[in-house]
Short mmCIF file of C-alpha atoms in Angstrom, two decimals:
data_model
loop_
_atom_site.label_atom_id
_atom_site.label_comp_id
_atom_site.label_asym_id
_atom_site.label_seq_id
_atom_site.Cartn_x
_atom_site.Cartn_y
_atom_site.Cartn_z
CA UNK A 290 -5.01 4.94 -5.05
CA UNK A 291 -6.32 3.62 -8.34
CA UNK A 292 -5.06 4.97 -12.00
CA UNK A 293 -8.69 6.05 -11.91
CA UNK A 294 -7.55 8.19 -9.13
CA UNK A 295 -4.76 9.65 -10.95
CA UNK A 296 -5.59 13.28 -11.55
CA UNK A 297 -6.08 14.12 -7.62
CA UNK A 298 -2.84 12.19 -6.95
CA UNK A 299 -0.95 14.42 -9.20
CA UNK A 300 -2.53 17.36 -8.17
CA UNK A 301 -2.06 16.79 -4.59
CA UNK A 302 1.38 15.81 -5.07
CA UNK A 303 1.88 18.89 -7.50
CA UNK A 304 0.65 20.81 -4.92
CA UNK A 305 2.98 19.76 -2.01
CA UNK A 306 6.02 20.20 -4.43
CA UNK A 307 4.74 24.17 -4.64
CA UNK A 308 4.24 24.17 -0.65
CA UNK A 309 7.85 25.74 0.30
CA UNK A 310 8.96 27.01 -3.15
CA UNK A 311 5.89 29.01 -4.15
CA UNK A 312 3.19 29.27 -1.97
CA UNK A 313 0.83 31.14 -4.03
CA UNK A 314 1.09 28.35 -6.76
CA UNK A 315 0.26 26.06 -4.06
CA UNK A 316 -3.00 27.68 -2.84
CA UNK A 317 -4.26 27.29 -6.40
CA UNK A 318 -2.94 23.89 -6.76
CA UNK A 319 -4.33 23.01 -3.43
CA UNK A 320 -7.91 24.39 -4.12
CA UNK A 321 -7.85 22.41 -7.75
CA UNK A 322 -7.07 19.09 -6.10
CA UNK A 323 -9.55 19.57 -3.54
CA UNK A 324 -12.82 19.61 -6.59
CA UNK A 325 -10.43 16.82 -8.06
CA UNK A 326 -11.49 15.01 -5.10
CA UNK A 327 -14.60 16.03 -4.77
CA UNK A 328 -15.74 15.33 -8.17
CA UNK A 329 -13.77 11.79 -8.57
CA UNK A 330 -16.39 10.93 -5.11
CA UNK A 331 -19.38 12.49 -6.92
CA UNK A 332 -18.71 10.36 -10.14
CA UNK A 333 -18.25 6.99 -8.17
CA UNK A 334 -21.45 7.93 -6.16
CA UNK A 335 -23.27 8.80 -9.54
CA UNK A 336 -24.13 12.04 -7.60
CA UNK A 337 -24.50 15.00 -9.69
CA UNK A 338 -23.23 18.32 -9.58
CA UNK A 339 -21.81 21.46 -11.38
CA UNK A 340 -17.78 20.62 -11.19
CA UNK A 341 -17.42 23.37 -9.05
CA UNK A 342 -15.86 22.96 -5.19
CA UNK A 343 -18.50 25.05 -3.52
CA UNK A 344 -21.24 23.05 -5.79
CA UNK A 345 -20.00 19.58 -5.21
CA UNK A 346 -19.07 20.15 -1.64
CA UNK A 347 -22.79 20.92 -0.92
CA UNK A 348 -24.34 18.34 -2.57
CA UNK A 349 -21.70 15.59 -1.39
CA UNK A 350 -22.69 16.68 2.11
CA UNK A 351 -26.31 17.02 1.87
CA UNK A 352 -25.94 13.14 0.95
CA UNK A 353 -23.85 12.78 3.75
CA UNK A 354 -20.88 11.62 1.64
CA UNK A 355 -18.32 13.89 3.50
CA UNK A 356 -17.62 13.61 7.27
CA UNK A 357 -17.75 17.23 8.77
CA UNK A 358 -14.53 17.31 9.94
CA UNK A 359 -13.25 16.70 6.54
CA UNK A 360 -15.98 19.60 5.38
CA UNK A 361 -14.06 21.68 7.56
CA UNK A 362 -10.95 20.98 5.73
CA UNK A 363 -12.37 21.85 2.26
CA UNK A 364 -13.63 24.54 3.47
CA UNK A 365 -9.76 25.79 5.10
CA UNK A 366 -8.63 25.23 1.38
CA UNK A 367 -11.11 27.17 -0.09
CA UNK A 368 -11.18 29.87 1.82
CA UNK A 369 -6.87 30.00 1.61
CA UNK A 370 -7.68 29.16 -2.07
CA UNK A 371 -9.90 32.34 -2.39
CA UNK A 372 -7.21 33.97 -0.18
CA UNK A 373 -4.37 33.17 -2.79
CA UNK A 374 -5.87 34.34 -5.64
CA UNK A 375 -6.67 37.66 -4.09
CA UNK A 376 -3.36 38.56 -2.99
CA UNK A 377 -1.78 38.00 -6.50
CA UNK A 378 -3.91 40.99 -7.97
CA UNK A 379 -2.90 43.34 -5.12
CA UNK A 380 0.52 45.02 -3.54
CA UNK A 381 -0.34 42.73 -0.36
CA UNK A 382 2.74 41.36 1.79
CA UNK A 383 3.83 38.04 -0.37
CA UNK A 384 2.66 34.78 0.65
CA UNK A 385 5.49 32.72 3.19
CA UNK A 386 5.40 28.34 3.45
CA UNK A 387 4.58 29.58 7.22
CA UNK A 388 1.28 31.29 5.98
CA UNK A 389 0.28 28.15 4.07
CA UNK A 390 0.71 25.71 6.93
CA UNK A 391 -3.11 25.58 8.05
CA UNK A 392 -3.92 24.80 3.97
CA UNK A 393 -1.29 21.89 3.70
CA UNK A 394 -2.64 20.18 6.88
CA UNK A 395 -5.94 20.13 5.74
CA UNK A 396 -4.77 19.32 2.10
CA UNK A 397 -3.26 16.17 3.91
CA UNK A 398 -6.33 15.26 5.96
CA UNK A 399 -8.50 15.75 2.53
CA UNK A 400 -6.25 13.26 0.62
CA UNK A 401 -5.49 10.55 3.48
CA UNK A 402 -9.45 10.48 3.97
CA UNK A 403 -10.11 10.32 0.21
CA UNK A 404 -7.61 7.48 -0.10
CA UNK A 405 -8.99 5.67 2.89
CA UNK A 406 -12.84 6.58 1.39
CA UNK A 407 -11.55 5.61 -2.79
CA UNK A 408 -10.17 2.30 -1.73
CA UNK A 409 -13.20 1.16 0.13
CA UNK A 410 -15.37 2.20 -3.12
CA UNK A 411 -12.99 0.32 -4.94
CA UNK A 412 -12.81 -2.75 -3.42
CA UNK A 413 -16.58 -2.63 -3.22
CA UNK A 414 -17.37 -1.96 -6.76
CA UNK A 415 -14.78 -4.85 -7.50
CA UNK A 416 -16.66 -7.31 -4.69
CA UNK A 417 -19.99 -6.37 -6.52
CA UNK A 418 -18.78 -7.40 -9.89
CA UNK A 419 -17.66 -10.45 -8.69
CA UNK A 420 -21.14 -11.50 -6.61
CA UNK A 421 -22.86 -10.35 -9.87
CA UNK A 422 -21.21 -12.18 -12.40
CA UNK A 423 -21.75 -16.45 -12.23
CA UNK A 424 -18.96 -18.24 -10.85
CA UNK A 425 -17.96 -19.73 -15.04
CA UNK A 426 -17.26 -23.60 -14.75
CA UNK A 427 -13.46 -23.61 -16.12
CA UNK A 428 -12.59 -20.14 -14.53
CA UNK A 429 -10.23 -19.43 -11.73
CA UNK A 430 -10.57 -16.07 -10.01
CA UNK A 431 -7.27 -15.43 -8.99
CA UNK A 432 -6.43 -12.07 -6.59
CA UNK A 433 -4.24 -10.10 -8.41
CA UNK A 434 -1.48 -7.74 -6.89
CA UNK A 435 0.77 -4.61 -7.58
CA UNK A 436 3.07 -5.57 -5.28
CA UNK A 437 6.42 -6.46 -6.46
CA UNK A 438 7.12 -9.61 -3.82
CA UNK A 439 3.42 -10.60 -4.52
CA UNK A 440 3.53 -9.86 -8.46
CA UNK A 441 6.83 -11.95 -8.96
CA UNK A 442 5.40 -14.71 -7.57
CA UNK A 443 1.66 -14.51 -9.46
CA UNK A 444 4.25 -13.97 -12.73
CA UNK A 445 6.45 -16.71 -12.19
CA UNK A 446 4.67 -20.10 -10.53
CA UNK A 447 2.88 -20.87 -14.10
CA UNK A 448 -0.81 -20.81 -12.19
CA UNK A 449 -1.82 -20.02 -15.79
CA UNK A 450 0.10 -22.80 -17.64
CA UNK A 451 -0.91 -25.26 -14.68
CA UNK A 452 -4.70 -24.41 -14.70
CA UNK A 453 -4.63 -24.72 -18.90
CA UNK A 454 -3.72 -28.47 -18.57
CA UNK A 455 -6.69 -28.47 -16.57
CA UNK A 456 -9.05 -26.50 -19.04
CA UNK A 457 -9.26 -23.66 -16.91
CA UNK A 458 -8.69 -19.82 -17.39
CA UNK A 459 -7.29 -17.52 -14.67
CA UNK A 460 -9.18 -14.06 -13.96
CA UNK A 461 -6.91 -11.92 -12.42
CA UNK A 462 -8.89 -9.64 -9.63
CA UNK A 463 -7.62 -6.70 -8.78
CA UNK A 464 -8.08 -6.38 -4.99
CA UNK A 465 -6.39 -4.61 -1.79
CA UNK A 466 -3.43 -6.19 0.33
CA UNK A 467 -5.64 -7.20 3.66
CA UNK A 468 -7.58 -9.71 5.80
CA UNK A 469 -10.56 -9.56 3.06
CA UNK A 470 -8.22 -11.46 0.88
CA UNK A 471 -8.86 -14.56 3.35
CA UNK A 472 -12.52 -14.00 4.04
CA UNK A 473 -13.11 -13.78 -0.03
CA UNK A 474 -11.34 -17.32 -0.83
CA UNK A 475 -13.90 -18.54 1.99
CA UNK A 476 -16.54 -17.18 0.46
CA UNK A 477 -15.47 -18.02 -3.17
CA UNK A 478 -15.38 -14.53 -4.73
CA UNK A 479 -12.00 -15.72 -4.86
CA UNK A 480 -10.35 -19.34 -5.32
CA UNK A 481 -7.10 -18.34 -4.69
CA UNK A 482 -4.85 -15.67 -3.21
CA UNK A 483 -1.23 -14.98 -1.97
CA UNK A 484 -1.84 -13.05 1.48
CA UNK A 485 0.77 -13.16 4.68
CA UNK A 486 0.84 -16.08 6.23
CA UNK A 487 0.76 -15.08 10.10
CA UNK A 488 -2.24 -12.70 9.22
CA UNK A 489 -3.90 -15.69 7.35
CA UNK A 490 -3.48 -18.36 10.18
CA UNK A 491 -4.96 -15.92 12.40
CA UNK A 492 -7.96 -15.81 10.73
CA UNK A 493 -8.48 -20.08 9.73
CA UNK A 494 -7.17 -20.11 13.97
CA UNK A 495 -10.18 -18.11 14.96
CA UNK A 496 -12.59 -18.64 12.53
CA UNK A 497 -14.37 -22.49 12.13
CA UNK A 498 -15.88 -21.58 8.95
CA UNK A 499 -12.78 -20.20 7.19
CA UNK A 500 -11.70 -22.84 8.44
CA UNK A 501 -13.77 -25.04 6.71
CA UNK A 502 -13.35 -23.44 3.42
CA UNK A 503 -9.87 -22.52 3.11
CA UNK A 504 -7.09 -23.89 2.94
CA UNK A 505 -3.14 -23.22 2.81
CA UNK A 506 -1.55 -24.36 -0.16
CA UNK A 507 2.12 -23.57 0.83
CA UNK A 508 4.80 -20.75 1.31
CA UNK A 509 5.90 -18.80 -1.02
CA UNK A 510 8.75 -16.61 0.14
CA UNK A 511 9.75 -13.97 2.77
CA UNK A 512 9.04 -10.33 1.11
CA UNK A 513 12.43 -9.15 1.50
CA UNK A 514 13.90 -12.00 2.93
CA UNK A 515 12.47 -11.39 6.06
CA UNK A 516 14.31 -7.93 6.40
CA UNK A 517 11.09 -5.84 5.07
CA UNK A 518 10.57 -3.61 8.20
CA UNK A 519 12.63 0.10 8.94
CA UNK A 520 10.88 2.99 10.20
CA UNK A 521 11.69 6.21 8.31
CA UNK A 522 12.83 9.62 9.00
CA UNK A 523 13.47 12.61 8.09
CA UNK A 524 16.88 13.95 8.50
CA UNK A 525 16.13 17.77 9.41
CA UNK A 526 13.05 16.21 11.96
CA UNK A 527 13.05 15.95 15.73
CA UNK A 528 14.96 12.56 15.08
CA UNK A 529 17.73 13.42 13.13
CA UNK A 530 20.52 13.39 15.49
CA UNK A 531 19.14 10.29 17.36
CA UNK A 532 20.43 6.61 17.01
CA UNK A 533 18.44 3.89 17.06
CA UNK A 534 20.18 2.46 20.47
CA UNK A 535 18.58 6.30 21.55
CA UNK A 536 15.01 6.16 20.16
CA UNK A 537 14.25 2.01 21.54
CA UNK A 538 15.56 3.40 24.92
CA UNK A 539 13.34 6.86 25.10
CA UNK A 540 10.19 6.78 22.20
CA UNK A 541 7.86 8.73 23.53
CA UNK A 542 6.65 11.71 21.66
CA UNK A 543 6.84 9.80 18.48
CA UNK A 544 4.39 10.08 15.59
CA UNK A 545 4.30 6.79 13.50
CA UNK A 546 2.48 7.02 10.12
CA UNK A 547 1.80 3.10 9.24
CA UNK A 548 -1.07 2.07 7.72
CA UNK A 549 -2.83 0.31 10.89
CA UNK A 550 -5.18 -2.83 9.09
CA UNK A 551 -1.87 -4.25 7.99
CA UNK A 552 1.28 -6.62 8.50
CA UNK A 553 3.37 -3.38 8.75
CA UNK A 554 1.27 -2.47 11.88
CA UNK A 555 2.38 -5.91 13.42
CA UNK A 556 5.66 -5.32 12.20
CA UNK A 557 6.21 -2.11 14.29
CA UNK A 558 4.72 -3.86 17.49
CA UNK A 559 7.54 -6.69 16.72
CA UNK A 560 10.31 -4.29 16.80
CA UNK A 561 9.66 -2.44 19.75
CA UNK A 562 8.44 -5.57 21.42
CA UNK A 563 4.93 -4.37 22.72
CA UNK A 564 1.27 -4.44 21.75
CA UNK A 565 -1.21 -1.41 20.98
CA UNK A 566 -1.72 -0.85 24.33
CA UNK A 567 1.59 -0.46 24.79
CA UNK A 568 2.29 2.11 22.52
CA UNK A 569 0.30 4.37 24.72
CA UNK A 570 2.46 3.53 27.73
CA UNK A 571 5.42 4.41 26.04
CA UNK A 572 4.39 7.65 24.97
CA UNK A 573 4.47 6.41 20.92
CA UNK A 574 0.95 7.76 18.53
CA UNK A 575 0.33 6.47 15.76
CA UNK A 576 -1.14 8.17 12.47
CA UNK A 577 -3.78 5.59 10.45
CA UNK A 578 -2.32 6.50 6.83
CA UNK A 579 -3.83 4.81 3.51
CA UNK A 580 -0.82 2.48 1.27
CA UNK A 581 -0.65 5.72 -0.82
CA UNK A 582 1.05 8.29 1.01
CA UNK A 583 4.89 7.98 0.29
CA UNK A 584 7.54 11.00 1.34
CA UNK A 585 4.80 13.92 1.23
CA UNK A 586 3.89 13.20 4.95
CA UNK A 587 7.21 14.51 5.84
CA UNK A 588 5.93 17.93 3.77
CA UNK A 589 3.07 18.40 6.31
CA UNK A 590 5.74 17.23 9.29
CA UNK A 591 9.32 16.87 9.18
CA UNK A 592 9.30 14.95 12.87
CA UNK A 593 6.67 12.13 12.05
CA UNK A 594 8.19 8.73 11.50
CA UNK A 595 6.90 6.44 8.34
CA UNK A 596 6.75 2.76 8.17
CA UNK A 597 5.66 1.88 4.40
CA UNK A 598 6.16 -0.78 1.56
CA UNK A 599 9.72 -1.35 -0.09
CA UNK A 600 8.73 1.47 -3.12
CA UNK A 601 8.66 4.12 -0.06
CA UNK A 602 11.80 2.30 1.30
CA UNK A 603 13.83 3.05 -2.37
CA UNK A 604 12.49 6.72 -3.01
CA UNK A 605 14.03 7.25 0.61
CA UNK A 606 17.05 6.05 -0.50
CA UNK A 607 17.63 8.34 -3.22
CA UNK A 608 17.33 11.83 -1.81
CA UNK A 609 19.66 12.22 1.13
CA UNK A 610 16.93 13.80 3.37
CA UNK A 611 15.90 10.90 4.59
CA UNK A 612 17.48 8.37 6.30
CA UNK A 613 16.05 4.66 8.40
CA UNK A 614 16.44 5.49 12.25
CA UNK A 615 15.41 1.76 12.64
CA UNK A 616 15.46 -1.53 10.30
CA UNK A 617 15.08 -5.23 10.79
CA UNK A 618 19.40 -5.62 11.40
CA UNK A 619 19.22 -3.00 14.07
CA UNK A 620 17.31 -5.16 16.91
CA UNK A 621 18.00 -8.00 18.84
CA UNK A 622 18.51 -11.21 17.00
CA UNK A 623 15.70 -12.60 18.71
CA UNK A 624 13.59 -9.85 17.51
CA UNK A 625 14.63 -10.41 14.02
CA UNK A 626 13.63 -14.04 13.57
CA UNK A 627 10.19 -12.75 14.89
CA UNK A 628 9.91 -10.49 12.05
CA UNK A 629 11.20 -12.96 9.64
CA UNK A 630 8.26 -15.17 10.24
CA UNK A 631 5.94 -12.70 10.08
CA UNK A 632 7.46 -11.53 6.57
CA UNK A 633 6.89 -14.93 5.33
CA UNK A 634 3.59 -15.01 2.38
CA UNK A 635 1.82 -18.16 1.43
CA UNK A 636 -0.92 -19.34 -1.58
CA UNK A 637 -4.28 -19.83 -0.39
CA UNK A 638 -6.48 -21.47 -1.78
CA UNK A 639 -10.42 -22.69 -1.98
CA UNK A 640 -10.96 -26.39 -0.73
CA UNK A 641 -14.03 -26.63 -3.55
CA UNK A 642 -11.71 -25.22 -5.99
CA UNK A 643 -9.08 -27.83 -5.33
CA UNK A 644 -11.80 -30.34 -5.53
CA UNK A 645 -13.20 -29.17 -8.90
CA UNK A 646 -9.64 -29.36 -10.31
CA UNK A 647 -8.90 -32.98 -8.83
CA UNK A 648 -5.72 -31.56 -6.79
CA UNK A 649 -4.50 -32.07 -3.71
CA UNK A 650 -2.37 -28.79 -2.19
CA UNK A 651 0.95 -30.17 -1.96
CA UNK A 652 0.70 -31.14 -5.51
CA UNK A 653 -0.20 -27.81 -6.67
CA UNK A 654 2.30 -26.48 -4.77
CA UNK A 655 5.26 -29.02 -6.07
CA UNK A 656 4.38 -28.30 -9.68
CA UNK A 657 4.39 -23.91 -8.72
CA UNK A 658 7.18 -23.95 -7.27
CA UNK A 659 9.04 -26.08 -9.57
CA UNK A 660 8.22 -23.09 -12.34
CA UNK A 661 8.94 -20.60 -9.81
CA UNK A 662 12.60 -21.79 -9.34
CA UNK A 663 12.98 -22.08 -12.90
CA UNK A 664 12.55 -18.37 -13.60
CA UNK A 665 15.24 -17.80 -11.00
CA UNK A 666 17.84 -19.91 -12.67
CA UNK A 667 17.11 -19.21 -16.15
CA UNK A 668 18.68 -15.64 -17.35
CA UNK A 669 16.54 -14.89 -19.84
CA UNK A 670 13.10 -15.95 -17.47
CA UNK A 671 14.31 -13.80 -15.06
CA UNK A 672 14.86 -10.77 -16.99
CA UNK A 673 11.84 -11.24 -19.05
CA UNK A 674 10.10 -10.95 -15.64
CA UNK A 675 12.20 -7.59 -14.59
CA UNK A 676 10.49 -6.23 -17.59
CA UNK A 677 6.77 -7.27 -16.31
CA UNK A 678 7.31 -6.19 -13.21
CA UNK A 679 8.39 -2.91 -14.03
CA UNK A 680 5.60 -2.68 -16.55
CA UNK A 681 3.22 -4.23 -14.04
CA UNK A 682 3.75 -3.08 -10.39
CA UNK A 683 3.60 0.01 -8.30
CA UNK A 684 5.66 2.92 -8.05
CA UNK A 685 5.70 6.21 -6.53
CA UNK A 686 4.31 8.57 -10.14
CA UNK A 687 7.19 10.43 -10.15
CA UNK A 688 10.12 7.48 -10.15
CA UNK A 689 12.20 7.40 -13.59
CA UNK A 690 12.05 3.86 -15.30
CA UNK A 691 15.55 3.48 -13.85
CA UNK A 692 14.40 3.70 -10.63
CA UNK A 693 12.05 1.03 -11.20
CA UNK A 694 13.77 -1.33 -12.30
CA UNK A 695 16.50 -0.91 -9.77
CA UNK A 696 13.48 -1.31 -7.27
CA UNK A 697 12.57 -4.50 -8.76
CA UNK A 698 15.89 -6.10 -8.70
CA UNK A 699 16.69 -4.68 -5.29
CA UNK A 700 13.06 -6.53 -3.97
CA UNK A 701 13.59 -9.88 -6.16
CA UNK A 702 17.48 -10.13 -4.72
CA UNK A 703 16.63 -9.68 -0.93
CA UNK A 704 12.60 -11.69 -1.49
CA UNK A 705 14.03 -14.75 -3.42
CA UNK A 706 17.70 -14.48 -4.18
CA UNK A 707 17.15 -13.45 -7.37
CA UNK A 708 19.40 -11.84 -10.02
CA UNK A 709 21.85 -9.35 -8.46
CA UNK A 710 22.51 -7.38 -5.33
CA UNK A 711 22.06 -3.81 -6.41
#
């Protein structure tokens, strides 16, 4: 999600933290996070509406702005929400986690469709800016990136420095980790973009007019040295007791969260050595979440197993409930040089943007990674760039700046050798 997104975030994850410890806090948490929702949609879609749930609910879906499925689950956390409030002015029988269950699933299905629906609004409204405003002569739109791996290396090549002797300025465009990344640079809403590189060769492989336009500038690391996939779980769920020798042998009945538009999708077919067909054969589902979701899908189910980004990875780490049934060093070696490559991320870059500047790629590339290097071997670079990136990047909201920064020194170590292991 977006900081614009932050007050349904917090609710939502304010209300899972009430979900087993109070439940009659979390039916009023749950309802409030719900018109959060609703009203963060109706102010994107300039629709308007009394900032009421019943009110905006209604109108949203008169405009056809929520899917009736999703109605269905505002409509479970109203109804649990008017519940709630009842009980705690009578002598009724208290309120158990158990009675709640029905309102936390569809709290979950409300926020993994508003984080699916927010992004897409997002990365449109930022797409529209872009086509509306002139391409500037002596501007480079850059994609930008929250992403540690990804940030380090936008921080540290000296794009900016670079460009400057060139008498151009860098706008930094804020824009989702995925395929659109390529298909922008084509179309020159973007001139340049870090993006995976097996993802991106994919699309220049099958596409003559990307093609045509873009080109790869050169590599630019392996996000976590090519050791970026585990699959999480939780220690009291179904999979607790298993090994990961167990689960590769017998899979079936598994629930895999993963985010499915994404390297961390190919990732998991790597590992168990299949395709999405094959999932089905052996038994394995898998559960479309949004980048967002971090250790609250183990609140609505303790058995489902998480593949995420390294910030979900290090919040794991630190609260002994959770432990990885299956990482990168558990499979075959053969299997792990597969996932190597695909953890491997490269520059992209416009071939009429090149040809405005007067470079060639492997020039551009020589003089970034030149700077790049430097930061590493320089102390005082390299901590300077700590601090950015723990200014800069994303974390899960509730992670101490201790946390953070161990994050970011964990990812630069393992990504490029960086610093210290922590």
């Amino acid at each position: 999600m977006t900081d614009n997104e932050g007050e349904p975030l917090r609710l939502y994850r304010k209300a899972l933290r009430y979900a087993e410890s109070d439940p009659e806090v979390f039916l009023g948490t749950a309802r409030r996070a719900a018109e959060s929702i609703l009203l963060d949609i109706a102010l994107r879609e300039a629709v308007g509406s009394k900032p009421t749930l019943e009110s905006l609910l209604t109108v949203l879906t008169a405009k056809g702005l929520v899917p009736p499925k999703v109605v269905l689950a505002v409509r479970t956390i109203q109804n649990y929400g008017n519940y709630g409030s009842h009980a705690q002015d009578s002598s009724a029988e208290e309120i158990s986690a158990e009675d709640v269950r029905p309102c936390l699933d569809a709290l979950t299905q409300l926020a993994v469709w508003y984080g699916q629906t927010s992004r897409s609004l997002a990365e449109e409204a930022a797409r529209h800016r872009l086509s509306d405003r002139r391409l500037g002569t002596g501007t480079t739109r850059l994609a930008d990136s929250t992403l540690i791996v990804v940030k380090a290396v936008l921080l540290g090549c000296g794009l900016e420095k670079a460009l400057a002797q060139r008498n151009h300025r860098v706008l930094p465009v804020q824009l989702p980790w995925s395929d659109n990344l390529v298909r922008d640079v084509s179309t020159r809403l973007l001139d340049a973009a870090v993006y995976n590189e097996q993802r991106s060769l994919r699309l220049l492989e099958s596409d003559q007019e990307i093609r045509d336009r873009v080109v790869t500038v050169g590599r630019v690391g392996y996000s976590m040295g090519g050791r970026n996939f585990y699959l999480l779980a939780a220690c009291d769920g179904r999979w607790g007791g298993v090994t990961a020798e167990e689960f590769l042998e017998r899979p079936a009945g598994a629930q895999i969260a993963v985010p499915k538009h994404s390297d961390m999708f190919d990732n998991l077919l790597s590992a168990l050595s299949t395709d999405e067909a094959g999932l089905a054969d052996m038994g394995v589902r898998i559960l479309d979440v949004p980048h967002h979701l971090g250790l609250e899908l183990f609140h609505l189910n303790r058995d489902v197993l998480a593949v995420g980004g390294q910030n979900l990875r290090m919040h794991a780490h630190d609260d002994d409930a959770y432990f990885e049934l299956l990482n990168s060093e558990m499979l075959p070696a053969r299997t792990q040089m597969r996932l190597r490559s695909a953890a491997a991320n490269v520059l992209i870059a416009n071939r009429t943007w090149l040809e405005e500047l007067d470079l060639r790629p492997g020039e551009l590339y020589r003089q970034l990674m030149r700077s790049f290097h430097e930061v590493g071997s320089d102390d005082e670079s390299y901590e300077r760039l700590v601090r950015d990136l723990v200014a800069h990047a994303s974390f899960p909201p509730e992670s101490p700046p201790e946390s953070r920064e161990r994050l970011v020194r964990h990812v630069l170590f393992e990504s490029y050798r960086w610093g210290w292991p922590s």
